[in-house]
Coordinates of C-alpha atoms in Angstrom, one line a residue:
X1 CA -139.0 58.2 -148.1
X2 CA -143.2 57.9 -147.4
X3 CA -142.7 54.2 -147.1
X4 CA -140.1 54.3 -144.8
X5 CA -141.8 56.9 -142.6
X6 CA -144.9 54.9 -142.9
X7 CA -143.0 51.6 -141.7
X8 CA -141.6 53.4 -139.3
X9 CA -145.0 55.0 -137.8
X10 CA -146.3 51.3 -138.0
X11 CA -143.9 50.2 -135.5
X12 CA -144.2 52.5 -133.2
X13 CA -148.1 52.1 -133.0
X14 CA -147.8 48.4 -133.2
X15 CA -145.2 48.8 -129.7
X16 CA -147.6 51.0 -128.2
X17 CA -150.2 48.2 -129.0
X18 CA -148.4 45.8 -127.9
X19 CA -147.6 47.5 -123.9
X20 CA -151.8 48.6 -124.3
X21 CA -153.0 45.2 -122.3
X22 CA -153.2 46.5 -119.0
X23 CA -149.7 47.9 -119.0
X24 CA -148.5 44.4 -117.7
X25 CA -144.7 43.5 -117.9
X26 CA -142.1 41.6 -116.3
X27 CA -142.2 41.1 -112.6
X28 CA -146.2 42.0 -112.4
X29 CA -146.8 39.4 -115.0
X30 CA -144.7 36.8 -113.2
X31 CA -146.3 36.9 -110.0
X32 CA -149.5 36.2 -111.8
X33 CA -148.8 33.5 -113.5
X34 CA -146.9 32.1 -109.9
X35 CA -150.3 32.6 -108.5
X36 CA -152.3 30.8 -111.5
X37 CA -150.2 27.7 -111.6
X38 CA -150.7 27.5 -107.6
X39 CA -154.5 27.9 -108.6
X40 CA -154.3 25.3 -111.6
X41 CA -156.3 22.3 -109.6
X42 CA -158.5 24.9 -108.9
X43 CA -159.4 25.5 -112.8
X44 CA -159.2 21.8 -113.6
X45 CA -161.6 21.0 -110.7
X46 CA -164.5 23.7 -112.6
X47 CA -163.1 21.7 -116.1
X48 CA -164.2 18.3 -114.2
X49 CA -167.4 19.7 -113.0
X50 CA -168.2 20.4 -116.6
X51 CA -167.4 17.1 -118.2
X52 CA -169.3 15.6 -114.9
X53 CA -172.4 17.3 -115.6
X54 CA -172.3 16.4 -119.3
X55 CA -171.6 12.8 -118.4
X56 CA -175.0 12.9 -116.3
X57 CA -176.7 14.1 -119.1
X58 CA -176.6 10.1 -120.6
X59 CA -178.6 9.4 -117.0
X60 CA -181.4 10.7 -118.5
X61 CA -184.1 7.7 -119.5
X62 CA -185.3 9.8 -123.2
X63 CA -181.7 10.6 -125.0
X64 CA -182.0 10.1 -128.6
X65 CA -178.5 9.7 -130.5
X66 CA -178.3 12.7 -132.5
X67 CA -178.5 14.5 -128.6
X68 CA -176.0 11.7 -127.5
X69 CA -173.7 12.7 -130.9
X70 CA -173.9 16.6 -129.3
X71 CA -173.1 15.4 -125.7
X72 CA -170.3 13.4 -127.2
X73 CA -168.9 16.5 -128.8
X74 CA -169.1 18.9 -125.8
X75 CA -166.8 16.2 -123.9
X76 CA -164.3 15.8 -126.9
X77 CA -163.9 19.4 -127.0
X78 CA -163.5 19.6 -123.0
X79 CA -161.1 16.4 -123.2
X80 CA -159.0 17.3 -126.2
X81 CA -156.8 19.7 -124.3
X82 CA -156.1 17.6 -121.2
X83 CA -156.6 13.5 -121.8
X84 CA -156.3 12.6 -125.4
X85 CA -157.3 9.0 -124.8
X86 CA -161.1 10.3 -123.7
X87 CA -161.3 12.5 -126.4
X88 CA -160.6 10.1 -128.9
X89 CA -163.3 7.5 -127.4
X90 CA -166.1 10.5 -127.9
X91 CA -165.3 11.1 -131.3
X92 CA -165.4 7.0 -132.1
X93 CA -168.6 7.1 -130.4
X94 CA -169.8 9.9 -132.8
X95 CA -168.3 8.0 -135.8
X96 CA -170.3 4.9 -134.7
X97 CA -173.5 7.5 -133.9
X98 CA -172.9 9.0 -138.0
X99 CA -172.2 5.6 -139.4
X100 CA -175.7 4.6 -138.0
X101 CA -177.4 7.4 -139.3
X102 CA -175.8 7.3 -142.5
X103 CA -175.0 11.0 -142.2
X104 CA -172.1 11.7 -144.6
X105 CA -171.2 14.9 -143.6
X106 CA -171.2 13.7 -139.6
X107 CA -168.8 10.9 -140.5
X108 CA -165.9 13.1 -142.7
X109 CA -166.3 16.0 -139.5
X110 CA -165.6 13.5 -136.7
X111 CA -163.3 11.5 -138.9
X112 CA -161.3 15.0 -139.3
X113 CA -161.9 15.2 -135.6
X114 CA -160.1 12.0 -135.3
X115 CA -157.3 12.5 -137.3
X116 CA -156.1 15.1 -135.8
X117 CA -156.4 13.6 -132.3
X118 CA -154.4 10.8 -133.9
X119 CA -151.6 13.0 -134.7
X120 CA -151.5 14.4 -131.7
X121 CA -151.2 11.4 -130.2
X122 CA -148.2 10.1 -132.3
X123 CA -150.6 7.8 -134.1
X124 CA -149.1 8.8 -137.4
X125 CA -150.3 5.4 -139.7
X126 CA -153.8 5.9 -138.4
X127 CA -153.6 9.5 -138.9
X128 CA -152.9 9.4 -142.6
X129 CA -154.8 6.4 -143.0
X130 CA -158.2 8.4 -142.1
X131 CA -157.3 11.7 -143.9
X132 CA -156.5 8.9 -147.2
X133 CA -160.4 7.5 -146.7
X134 CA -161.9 11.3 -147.2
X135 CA -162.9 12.3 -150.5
X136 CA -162.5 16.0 -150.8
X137 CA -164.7 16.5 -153.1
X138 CA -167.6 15.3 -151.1
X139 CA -166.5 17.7 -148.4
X140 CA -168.4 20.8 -147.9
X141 CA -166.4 24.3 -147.6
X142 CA -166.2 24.1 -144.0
X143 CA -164.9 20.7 -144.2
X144 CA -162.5 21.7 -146.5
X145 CA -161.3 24.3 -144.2
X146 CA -160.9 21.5 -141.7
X147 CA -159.6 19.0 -144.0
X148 CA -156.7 21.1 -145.0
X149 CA -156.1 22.2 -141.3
X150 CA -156.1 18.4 -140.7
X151 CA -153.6 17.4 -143.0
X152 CA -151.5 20.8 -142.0
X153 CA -151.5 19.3 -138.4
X154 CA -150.6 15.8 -139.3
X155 CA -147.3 17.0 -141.5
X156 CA -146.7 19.8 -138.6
X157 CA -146.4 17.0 -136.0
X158 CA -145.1 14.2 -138.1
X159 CA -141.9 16.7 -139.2
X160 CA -141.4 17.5 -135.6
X161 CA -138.3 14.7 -135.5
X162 CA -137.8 15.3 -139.4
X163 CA -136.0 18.2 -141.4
X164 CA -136.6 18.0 -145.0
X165 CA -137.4 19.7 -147.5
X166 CA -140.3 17.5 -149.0
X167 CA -142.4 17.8 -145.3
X168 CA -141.9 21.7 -145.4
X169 CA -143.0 21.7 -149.0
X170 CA -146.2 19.9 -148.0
X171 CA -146.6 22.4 -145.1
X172 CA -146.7 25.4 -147.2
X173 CA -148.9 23.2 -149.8
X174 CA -151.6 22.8 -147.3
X175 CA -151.6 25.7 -145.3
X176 CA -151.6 27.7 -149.1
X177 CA -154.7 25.6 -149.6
X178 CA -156.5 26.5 -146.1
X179 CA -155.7 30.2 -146.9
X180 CA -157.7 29.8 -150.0
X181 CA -160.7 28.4 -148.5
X182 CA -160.7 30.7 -145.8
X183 CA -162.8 34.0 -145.6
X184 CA -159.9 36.6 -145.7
X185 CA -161.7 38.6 -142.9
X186 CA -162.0 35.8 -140.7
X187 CA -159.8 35.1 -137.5
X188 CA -158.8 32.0 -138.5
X189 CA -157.8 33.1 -141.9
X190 CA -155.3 36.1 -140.0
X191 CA -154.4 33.9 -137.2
X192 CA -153.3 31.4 -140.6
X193 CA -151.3 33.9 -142.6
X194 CA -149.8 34.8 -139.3
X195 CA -148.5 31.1 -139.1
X196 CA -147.3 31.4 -142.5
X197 CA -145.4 34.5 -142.5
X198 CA -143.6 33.3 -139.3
X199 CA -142.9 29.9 -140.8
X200 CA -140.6 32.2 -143.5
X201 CA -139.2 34.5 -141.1
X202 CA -141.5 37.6 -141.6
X203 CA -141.6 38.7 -138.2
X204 CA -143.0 42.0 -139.4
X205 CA -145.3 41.1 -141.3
X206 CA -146.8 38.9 -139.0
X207 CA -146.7 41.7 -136.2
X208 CA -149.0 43.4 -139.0
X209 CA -151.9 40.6 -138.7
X210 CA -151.7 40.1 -134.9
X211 CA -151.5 43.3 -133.2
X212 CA -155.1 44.4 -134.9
X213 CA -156.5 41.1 -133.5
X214 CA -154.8 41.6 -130.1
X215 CA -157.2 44.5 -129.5
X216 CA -160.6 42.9 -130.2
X217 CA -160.0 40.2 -127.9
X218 CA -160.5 39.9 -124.1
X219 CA -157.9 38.3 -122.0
X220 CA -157.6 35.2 -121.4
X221 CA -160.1 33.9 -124.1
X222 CA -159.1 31.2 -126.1
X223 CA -158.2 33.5 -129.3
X224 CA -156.3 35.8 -126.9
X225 CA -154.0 32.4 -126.2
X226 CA -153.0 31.8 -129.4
X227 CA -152.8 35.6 -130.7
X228 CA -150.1 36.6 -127.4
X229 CA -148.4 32.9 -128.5
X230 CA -147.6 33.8 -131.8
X231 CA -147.0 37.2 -130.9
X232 CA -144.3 35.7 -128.7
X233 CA -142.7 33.7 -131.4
X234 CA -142.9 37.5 -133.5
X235 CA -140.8 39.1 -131.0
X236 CA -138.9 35.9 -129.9
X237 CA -137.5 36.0 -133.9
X238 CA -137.1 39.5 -133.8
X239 CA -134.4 39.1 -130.6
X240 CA -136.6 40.5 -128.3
X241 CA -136.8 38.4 -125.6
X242 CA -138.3 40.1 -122.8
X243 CA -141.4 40.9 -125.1
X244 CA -141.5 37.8 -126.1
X245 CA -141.6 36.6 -122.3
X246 CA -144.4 38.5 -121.8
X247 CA -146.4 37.2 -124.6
X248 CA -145.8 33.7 -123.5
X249 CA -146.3 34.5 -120.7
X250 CA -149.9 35.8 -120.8
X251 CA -150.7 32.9 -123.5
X252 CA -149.8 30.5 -120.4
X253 CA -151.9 32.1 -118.3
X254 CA -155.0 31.9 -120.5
X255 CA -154.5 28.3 -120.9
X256 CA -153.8 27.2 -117.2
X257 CA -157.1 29.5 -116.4
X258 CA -158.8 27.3 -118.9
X259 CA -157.2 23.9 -117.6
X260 CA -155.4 23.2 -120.9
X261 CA -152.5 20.9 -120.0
X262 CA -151.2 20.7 -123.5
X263 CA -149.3 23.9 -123.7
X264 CA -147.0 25.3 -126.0
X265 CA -146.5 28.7 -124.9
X266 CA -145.2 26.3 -121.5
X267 CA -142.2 25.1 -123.2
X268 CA -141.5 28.5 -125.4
X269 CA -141.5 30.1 -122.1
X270 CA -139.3 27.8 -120.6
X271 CA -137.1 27.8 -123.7
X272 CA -137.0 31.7 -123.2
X273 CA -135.8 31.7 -119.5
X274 CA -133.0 29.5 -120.8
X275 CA -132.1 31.7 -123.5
X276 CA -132.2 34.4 -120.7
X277 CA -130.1 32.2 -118.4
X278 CA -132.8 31.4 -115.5
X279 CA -132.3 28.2 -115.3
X280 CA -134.7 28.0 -112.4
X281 CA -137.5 29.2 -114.1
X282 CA -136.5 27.4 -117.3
X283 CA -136.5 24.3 -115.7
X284 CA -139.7 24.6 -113.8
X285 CA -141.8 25.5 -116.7
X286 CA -140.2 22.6 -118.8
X287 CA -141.2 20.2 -116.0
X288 CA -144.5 22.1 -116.3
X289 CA -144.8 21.4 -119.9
X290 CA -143.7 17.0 -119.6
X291 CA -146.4 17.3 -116.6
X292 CA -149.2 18.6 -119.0
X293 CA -147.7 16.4 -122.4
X294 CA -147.5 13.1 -120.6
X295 CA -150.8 13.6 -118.7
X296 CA -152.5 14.6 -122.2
X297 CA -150.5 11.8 -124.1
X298 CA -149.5 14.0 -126.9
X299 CA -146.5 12.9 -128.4
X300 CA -145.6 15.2 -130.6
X301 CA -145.3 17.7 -127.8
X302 CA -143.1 14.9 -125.6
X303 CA -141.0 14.9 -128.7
X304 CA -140.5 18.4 -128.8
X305 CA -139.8 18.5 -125.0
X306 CA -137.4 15.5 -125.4
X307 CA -135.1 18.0 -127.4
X308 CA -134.2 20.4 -125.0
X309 CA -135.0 19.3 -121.4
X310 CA -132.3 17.5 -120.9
X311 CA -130.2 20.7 -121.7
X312 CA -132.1 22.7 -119.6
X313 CA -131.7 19.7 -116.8
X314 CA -127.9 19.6 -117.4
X315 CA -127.1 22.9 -117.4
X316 CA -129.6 23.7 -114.3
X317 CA -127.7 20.5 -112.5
X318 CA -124.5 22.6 -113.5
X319 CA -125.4 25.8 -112.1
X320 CA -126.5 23.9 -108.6
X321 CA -123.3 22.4 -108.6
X322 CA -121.6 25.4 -109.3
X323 CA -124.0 27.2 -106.4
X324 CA -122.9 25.1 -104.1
X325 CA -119.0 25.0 -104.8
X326 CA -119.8 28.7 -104.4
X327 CA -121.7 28.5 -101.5
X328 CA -119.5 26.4 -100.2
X329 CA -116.2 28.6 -100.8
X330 CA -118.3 31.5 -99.2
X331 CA -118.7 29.4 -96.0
X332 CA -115.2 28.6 -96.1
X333 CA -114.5 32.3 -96.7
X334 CA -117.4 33.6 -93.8
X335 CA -115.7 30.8 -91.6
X336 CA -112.3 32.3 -91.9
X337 CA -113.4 35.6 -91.7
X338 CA -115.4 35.0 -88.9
X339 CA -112.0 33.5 -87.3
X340 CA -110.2 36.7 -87.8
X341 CA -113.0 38.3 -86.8
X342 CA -112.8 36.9 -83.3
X343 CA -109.0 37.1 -83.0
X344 CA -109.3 40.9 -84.2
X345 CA -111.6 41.0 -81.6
X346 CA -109.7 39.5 -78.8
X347 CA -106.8 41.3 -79.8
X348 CA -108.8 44.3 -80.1
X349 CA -109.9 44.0 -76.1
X350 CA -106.6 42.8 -74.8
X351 CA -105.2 46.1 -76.3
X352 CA -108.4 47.7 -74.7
X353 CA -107.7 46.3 -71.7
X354 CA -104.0 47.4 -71.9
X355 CA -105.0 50.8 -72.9
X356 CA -107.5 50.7 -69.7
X357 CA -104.8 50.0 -67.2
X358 CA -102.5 52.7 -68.9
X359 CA -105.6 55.1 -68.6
X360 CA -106.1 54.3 -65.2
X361 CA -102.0 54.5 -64.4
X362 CA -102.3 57.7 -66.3
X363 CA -104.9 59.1 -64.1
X364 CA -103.5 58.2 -60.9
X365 CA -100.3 59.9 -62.3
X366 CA -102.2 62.6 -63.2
X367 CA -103.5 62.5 -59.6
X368 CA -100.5 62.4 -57.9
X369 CA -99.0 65.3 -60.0
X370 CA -102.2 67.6 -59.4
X371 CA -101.5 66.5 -55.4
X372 CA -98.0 67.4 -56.1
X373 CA -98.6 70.6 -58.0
X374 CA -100.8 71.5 -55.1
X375 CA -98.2 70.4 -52.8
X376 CA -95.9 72.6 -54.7
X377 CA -97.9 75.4 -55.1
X378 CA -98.5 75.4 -51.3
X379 CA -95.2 75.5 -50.3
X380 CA -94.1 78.3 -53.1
X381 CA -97.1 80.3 -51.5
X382 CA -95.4 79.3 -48.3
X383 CA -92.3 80.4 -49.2
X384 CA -93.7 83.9 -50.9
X385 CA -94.8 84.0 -47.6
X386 CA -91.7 83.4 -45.9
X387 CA -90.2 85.5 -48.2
X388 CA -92.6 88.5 -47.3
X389 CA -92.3 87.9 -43.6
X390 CA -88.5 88.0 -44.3
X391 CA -88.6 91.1 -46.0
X392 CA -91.2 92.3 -43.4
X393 CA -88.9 91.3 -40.9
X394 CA -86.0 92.7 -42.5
X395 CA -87.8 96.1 -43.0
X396 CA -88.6 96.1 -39.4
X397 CA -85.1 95.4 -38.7
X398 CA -84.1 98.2 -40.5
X399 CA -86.9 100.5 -39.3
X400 CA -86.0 99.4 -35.4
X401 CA -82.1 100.2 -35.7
X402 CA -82.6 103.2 -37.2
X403 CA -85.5 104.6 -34.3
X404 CA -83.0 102.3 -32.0
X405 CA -80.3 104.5 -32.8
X406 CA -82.5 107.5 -33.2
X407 CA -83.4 106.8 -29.5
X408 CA -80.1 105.8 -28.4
X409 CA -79.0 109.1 -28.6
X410 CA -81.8 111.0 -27.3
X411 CA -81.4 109.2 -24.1
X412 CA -77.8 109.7 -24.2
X413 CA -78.2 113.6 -24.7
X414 CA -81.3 112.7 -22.1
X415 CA -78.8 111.5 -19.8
X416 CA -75.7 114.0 -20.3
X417 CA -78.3 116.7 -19.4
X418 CA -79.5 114.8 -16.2
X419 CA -75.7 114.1 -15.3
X420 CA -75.0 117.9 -16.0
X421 CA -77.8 119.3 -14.0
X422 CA -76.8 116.7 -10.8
X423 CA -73.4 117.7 -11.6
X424 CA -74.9 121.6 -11.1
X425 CA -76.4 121.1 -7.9
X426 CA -73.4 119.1 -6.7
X427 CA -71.1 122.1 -7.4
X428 CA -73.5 124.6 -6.2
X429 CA -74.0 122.5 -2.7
X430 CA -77.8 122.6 -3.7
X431 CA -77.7 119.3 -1.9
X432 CA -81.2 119.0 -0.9
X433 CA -82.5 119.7 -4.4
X434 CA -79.9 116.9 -5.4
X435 CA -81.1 114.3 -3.4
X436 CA -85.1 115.2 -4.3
X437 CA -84.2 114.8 -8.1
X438 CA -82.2 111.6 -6.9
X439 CA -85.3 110.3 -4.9
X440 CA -88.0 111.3 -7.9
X441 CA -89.7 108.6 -10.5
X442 CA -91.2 111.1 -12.5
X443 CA -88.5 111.3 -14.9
X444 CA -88.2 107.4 -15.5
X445 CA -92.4 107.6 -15.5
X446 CA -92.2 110.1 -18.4
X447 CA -89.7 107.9 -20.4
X448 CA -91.6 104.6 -19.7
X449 CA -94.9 106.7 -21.2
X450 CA -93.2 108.5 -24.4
X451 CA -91.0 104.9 -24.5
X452 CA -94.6 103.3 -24.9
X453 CA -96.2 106.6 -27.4
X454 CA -92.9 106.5 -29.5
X455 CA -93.4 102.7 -29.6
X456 CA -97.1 102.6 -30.4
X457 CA -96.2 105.3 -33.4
X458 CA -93.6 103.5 -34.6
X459 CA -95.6 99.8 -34.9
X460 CA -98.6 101.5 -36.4
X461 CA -96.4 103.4 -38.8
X462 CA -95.4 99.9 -39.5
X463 CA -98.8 97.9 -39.8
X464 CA -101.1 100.9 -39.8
X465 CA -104.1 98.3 -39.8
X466 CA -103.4 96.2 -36.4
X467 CA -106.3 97.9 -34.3
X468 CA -108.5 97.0 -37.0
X469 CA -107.1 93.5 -38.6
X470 CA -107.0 92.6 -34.8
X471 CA -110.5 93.5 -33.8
X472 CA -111.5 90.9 -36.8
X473 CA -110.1 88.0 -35.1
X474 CA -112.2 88.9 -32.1
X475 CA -116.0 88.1 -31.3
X476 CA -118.2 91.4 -32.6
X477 CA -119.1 91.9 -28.5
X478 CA -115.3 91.8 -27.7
X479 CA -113.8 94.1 -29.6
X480 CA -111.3 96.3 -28.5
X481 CA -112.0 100.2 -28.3
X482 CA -109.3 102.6 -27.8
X483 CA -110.1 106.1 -25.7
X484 CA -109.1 108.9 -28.2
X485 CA -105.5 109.9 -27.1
X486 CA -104.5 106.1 -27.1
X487 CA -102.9 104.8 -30.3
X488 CA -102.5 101.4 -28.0
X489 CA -103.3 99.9 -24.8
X490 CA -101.3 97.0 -22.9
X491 CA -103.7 94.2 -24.9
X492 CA -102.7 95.5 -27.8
X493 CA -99.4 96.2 -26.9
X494 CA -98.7 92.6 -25.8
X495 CA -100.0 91.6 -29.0
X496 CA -98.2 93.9 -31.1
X497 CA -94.9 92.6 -29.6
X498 CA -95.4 88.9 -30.5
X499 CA -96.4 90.4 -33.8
X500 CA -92.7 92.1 -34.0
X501 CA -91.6 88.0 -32.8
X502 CA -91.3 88.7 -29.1
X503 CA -93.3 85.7 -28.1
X504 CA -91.3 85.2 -24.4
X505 CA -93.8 85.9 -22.1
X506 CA -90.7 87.6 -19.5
X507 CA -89.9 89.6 -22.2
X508 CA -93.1 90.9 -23.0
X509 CA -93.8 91.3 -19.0
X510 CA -90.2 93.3 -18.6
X511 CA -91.0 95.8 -21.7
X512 CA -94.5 96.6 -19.9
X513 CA -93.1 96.8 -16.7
X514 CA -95.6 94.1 -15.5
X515 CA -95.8 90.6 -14.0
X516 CA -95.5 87.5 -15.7
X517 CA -99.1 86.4 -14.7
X518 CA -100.4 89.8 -15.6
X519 CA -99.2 89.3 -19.1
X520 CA -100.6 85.7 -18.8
X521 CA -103.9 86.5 -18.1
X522 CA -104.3 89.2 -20.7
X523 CA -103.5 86.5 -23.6
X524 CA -105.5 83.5 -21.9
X525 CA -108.4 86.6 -22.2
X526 CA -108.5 87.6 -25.3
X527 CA -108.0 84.0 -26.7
X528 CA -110.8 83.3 -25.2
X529 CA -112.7 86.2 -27.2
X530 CA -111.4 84.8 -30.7
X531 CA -113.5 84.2 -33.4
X532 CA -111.6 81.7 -34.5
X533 CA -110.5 78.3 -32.8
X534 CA -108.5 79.8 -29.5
X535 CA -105.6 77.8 -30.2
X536 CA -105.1 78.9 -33.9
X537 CA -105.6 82.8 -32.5
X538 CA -101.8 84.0 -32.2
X539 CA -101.0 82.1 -35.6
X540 CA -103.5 84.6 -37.1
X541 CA -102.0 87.6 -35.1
X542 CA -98.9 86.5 -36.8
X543 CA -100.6 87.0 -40.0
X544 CA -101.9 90.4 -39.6
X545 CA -99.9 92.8 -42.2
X546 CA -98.8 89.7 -44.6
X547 CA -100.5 91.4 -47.9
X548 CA -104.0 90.0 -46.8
X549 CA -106.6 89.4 -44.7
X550 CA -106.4 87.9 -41.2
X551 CA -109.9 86.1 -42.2

């Protein structure tokens, strides 16, 4: 139970580890590796300035050949990562240089040298045939270290188009015997074991050794390359492939920002993205990783490319094609869409258009009903007032007959008591008395004046208001004022008759027991004394009584 809780509290420090370099994943660490392959040029151009100055450094007239053995070493180890061919000639030099001196221990280091470069280069034969020259018991512990990495290298590159059993078996052999030869506490001896563990699948164990290294390192240093490589190969056998994308990721940084062209973390991350399915990146890194492999003419690493760039290549080509059948049925599809589009559209303004002239019959409709409503209402209120001038007219009727009949037979009694008092003085032979009441007008003079009193009461009993609704039509100055005892005088009185519909001028002129031009005159007066338009005057007279205001 301990040792699982410890393994388990392992882990979790070793993740937290892992995430501690600057906290870069993903998209952040993408970007910068876009930006340091557009800078590459720039970090081979300060690689070139280097190798240039060491090259001047032969200019110089005093150069003895143990200095021109160090110079030649300085350029193999700038040229070893990015032109095999050069690196190789500076190490001949240097074996040429030893061989001169008779220096033992400078010969077997640069023939090491050589070997490997040989390797690297696919130069298998000559390879083998150096490391077979070496004695290893002449070599010194270093050289041993080197010898064994040497021959590590050789069977590591010359198994890269091989699968058996026997090369593996001399892998372990020699990398066994580096191990032993190493200081345990060195870097290379952890960085070693780490190879070895993930050569049998110990992810874990291998995590152990790295993550511990990882933090004494700064980024981007050489070390830091090949710790976040292998860390990426941990992770990438562990089926975490974003971790392991970031890994190789950062190791490809390192190298492009110290102009390595021979990369491996190049085509592991380009063998990720395909694992992934981003084709596009995949195939851009593995064209990175040919670019760097053919310019530093190491075939081992061409080899390994060989095997999986043309899948990446094919299934990239298949994925374009694919792209554009779909891009192509999306055109189709925006093209037919954008068909209906416009048909919806032009249906969609011929309907507007039809619902515009509907709108517009509507509202003339409309307009024609509110003019007919109003022509209706006006003649209902027309007829309401017909109506009330009908039952005005009736009422008067009725109010006339029965003060008609009323005086009807007070001038009959009137007149049987006039007959029966001439009748008197007939009989009595007061003849003279008879013929004064004959000649007399008073007694017609007193009817005409309580004919005109009993008519004044009776109209104003009827439109109590006239005097007043009357005075309104007429100019403030103008007005009519009665004396006290006179309910009516003749204007009003010829006024008040067209207002009962006696509009005959002969008429009016017989009732006042006046001429014709006298009633003339009195109208053509007071028109002219209207406040409103003279010719519209009498239409308001009509008005006065009809359940509203004459203005």
């Amino acid at each position: 139970m301990n040792k699982l809780i410890k393994v388990i509290l392992f882990l979790i420090v070793g993740m937290v580890q892992a995430f501690a370099w600057g906290g870069l994943r993903g998209d952040t660490l993408a970007k910068e590796l876009d930006e340091a392959v557009l800078n590459r040029s720039f970090y081979l151009q300060q690689r070139e300035q280097r190798i240039t100055q060491l090259k001047d450094m032969f200019l110089l007239s005093k150069i003895s050949l143990w200095q021109e053995y160090e110079i030649n070493h300085q350029l193999y180890e700038e040229f070893k990562k990015i032109q095999q061919d050069s690196a190789i000639y500076y190490i001949k030099r240097n074996m040429e240089i030893a061989s001169f001196m008779k220096d033992t221990a400078r010969i077997y280091t640069s023939r090491l040298r050589l070997a490997t470069l040989y390797a690297f280069s696919g130069m298998y034969r000559e390879s083998e045939s150096l490391l077979r020259s070496i004695d290893r018991e002449l070599l010194s512990k270093e050289q041993k270290q080197d010898f064994y990495e040497a021959y590590y290298s050789f069977f590591s590159y010359y198994s890269t188009n091989l699968d058996s059993f026997e090369y593996r078996k001399q892998l372990d052999l020699y990398k066994d015997s580096l191990l032993s030869v190493l200081d345990t506490a060195s870097y290379r001896y952890k960085i070693n074991l780490a190879q070895k563990y993930l050569a049998h699948g110990q992810a874990r164990s291998a995590e152990k050794v790295l993550i511990p290294l990882l933090e004494k390192e700064e980024r981007y240093n050489p070390n830091f390359a090949m710790i976040t490589y292998l860390l990426g190969d941990v992770y990438d056998m562990d089926g975490r492939i974003d971790l392991a994308r970031d890994y190789y990721t950062l190791s490809v940084i390192a190298d492009i920002k110290r102009a390595f062209l021979d990369s491996g973390s190049i085509q592991k991350l380009a063998l990720n993205y395909y694992e992934s399915g981003d084709l596009s990146n995949a195939l851009k890194y593995a064209q990175l990783a040919i670019e760097g492999a053919v310019t530093c003419n190491i075939q081992f690493r061409m080899n390994e490319i060989s095997k999986f760039y043309p899948i990446i290549n094919a299934s990239y080509q298949t994925q374009e094609a694919q792209g554009k059948r779909q891009l192509m049925t999306y055109f189709l599809l925006i093209s037919l869409l954008t068909l209906f589009l416009i048909l919806s559209l032009a249906y969609v303004y011929r309907q507007m258009r039809k619902i515009s002239a509907i709108r517009e019959e509507l509202v003339n409709t409309n307009a024609c009903l509110v003019k007919l409503n109003g022509e209706i209402s006006e003649t209902n209120n027309l007829l309401q007032e017909r109506n009330i001038q009908l039952s005005e007219s009736n009422h008067i009727k009725e109010e006339y007959i029965a003060h008609f009949l009323d005086l009807c037979s007070t001038y009959i009694n009137k007149l049987e008591d006039y007959q029966k008092s001439l009748q008197k003085k007939a009989m009595n032979k007061q003849l003279d008395e008879l013929f004064k009441m004959l000649r007399s007008t008073r007694m017609v003079e007193n009817e005409v004046e309580a004919l005109y009193v009993n008519f004044d009461r009776i109209f104003l009993g009827l439109y109590p208001t006239f005097v007043k609704d009357f005075n309104a039509l007429l100019q403030p100055e103008e007005r009519i004022v009665l004396k006290s005892e006179d309910l009516l005088n003749k204007e009003l009185r010829i006024f008040a008759l067209m207002r009962l519909g006696v509009t005959d001028s002969v008429r009016i002129a017989a009732f006042l027991r006046c001429s014709l031009s006298t009633i003339y005159n009195y109208r053509t007066k007071v028109r002219n004394k209207a406040l409103v338009p003279r010719d519209e005057f009498e239409g308001w007279v009509m008005r006065i009584g009809v359940n509203r205001n004459p203005l």
